[in-house]
Amino acid sequence: MKNHIRSFNLYKEKLTDSDASEFLMLILEHSRELLVILDADLKIIAFNKKAAELCPQIFNANLIIGQSIWEYVAEERLAFVLQVAEKLKSGQFIEYTHILPNKDRDAFYTYQIKFVPILDQAKKLNKVIFSGIDISKEAKLMQDGEASKNLLQHAEAIAGIGSWEWDIISDTVLWSDEFCRICGVVPGKIIPSKEKGFAFIHPSDREMAEKILENSFKTGNPYSVQLRLITNDGALKYIHSRGIIIRNEAGRNEKFIGTFHDITALKMLETSIEQTQLKFQHLIENSVDVMLLVNDKREVIFASPSVQTMMGYHPEEILGIRLAQLAAKEDLPEMLIHFEKILSSPSVPYTLEYRVNTKEGNLKWVEGTINNLLHVEGVNSIVINQRDISKRKETEKLLQQLNESLEKQAIELSASNVELEKFAYIASHDLQQPLRMVNSFLKLLQKKYEDQLDETAQQYINYAVDGGERMKELINALMEYSRLGTKNLSCEQIDMNTIAHYVVNLFSKTIKESNALVQIHNLPILYADKIRMRQLLQNLLGNALKYKADKFPQIDISAENKNGSWVFCVADNGIGIKEKDSSKIFEIFRRLHTQTEYEGTGIGLSICKKIVEAHGGKIWIEPNEPMGTKFFFSIKILGDV
């Protein structure tokens, strides 16, 4: 370079000032670069032809001698040019790339800009040479190359394929970014080499890989092989590696180019499929149900092992047998009708119950799920799953016989109940007349001979009268009990709040005398018999007031919606009922106390039970802690009884 400068200087010494000026002008006018000479204040002194052409594109204005460069600077670049000016004053050389749109705004120009400071002898800024050259084509080539590289890297990343290249002559190795990622290393953080590449291969596969590579070297043939990798972070991966040798014209190996395709997910899927197939095979082999595959000719082409247990045939022995031979003759016509429907309805499963012939000639009931998959590639058959239901059928037959027997007994019992109700009503009604006569004559005897009888005789007559009255109460209660039943109900929508207040009002005198507190908590509307509901609450409230303890009675009447029924509760703080007696109290004429202790017929709670059951509910008791009893009964919500 120094020799070229020296030659130029020697040549310049031979030129006249005029020749030198002309020579300089030729250089400036025909230069590819735009050249502008500025003074120390950055005012334009001179510029060449290229500058005159290009500066309007860069500055959007024509260059004028004497104008300052500040007049051409856009506001958004003002701060940047100020920094440039400061650096020029200190003698610094400035170079940068400037990108701006062209006139049509559909493309961009790229310029390489230079500011060269010219200093005087005092090292102060004297002049500045501003130059620029259009490098748009070069920049576009670089951009396209970078885009292609990025596109290739994206494609590799999407496909999971990494590439490598080994320059055999220079012994240098290149790895793509995806190759690095497959091997578990950060691109650019490791210097590639053949040895490091082999180190990623699983130790058990390394010898095989070396032999394949050596064979490709010798023969020049490409290779394709599946290998395991141990990545940089210790993970196991499966890859499909391909490679090819590139030779020069003399047949010498120059480059080895290869790819790593990450097939780990595929391998995992294959393993999963194999495990699923094995699991499916075990399920078929160990299932008690029989699986049959039948072709379009209705011939068995596959039978699971359980066919031997169910039908007595070895799986291979039943192959080729037609379905008509296996079905019971009596069921065959109906089976043929179903089979035609199955053939005309692909992929629609049918579940049927039918009988099959065993090898020994016996009949077995089976439940078969049949699916027409003749159109499905890889299956191309009718799939039948059969389950032995012989025991279930025997049970169903026994249940049917039992139901028929129970139904017969129910009819007989119903007729018997009707007769019993008639008998109870007639008996109680017919007993009324002689009982009235006995009571009447006893009262006449007591009235007429009252003065003639001693105290003992009077007491005996009183006992007889009381007994007659007691018998009358029992007969009336029995008549009431016999009339209760579902047939006698007259159901309608009723407000249980109204019913409860009506019943409480009936006991107003007793409630007042005993200082009782009765609370009614927002009761529901029911579809029930109004008279029976009054009678039910009347009996329960009457019992709560009768069997009171020493303290003032407290009685709560409430209801709660539970599982489609209203569950009512009548809770008291009375003497309570022992757990062992909880089921006895609803029996007719069952009393837990003597007539002397508490009066009553012993039929009230039996009537309550019959009313509740006539409405499809049930009645029970629970203790009311710390003292008393809770009577519960359920009634269906707005349902027909």
Short mmCIF file of C-alpha atoms in Angstrom, two decimals, residues 495-508 511 520 523 530-531 533-535 537-538 541 557:
data_model
loop_
_atom_site.label_atom_id
_atom_site.label_comp_id
_atom_site.label_asym_id
_atom_site.label_seq_id
_atom_site.Cartn_x
_atom_site.Cartn_y
_atom_site.Cartn_z
CA ASP A 495 -101.87 -25.69 53.84
CA MET A 496 -100.42 -27.52 56.84
CA ASN A 497 -100.00 -24.20 58.69
CA THR A 498 -103.80 -23.82 58.66
CA ILE A 499 -104.25 -27.44 59.77
CA ALA A 500 -101.74 -27.04 62.62
CA HIS A 501 -103.32 -23.80 63.92
CA TYR A 502 -106.76 -25.46 63.79
CA VAL A 503 -105.53 -28.40 65.89
CA VAL A 504 -103.74 -26.11 68.39
CA ASN A 505 -106.98 -24.16 68.79
CA LEU A 506 -108.81 -27.43 69.70
CA PHE A 507 -106.40 -27.90 72.63
CA SER A 508 -106.44 -24.22 73.67
CA ILE A 511 -102.58 -25.61 76.61
CA ILE A 520 -95.45 -23.83 64.51
CA LEU A 523 -95.17 -25.68 57.34
CA LYS A 530 -107.38 -32.69 55.01
CA ILE A 531 -109.45 -34.64 57.60
CA MET A 533 -104.00 -34.67 58.42
CA ARG A 534 -106.04 -32.96 61.16
CA GLN A 535 -106.54 -36.32 62.88
CA LEU A 537 -101.66 -33.80 64.15
CA GLN A 538 -104.47 -33.97 66.73
CA LEU A 541 -100.26 -33.00 69.77
CA ILE A 557 -94.09 -28.53 64.95
#
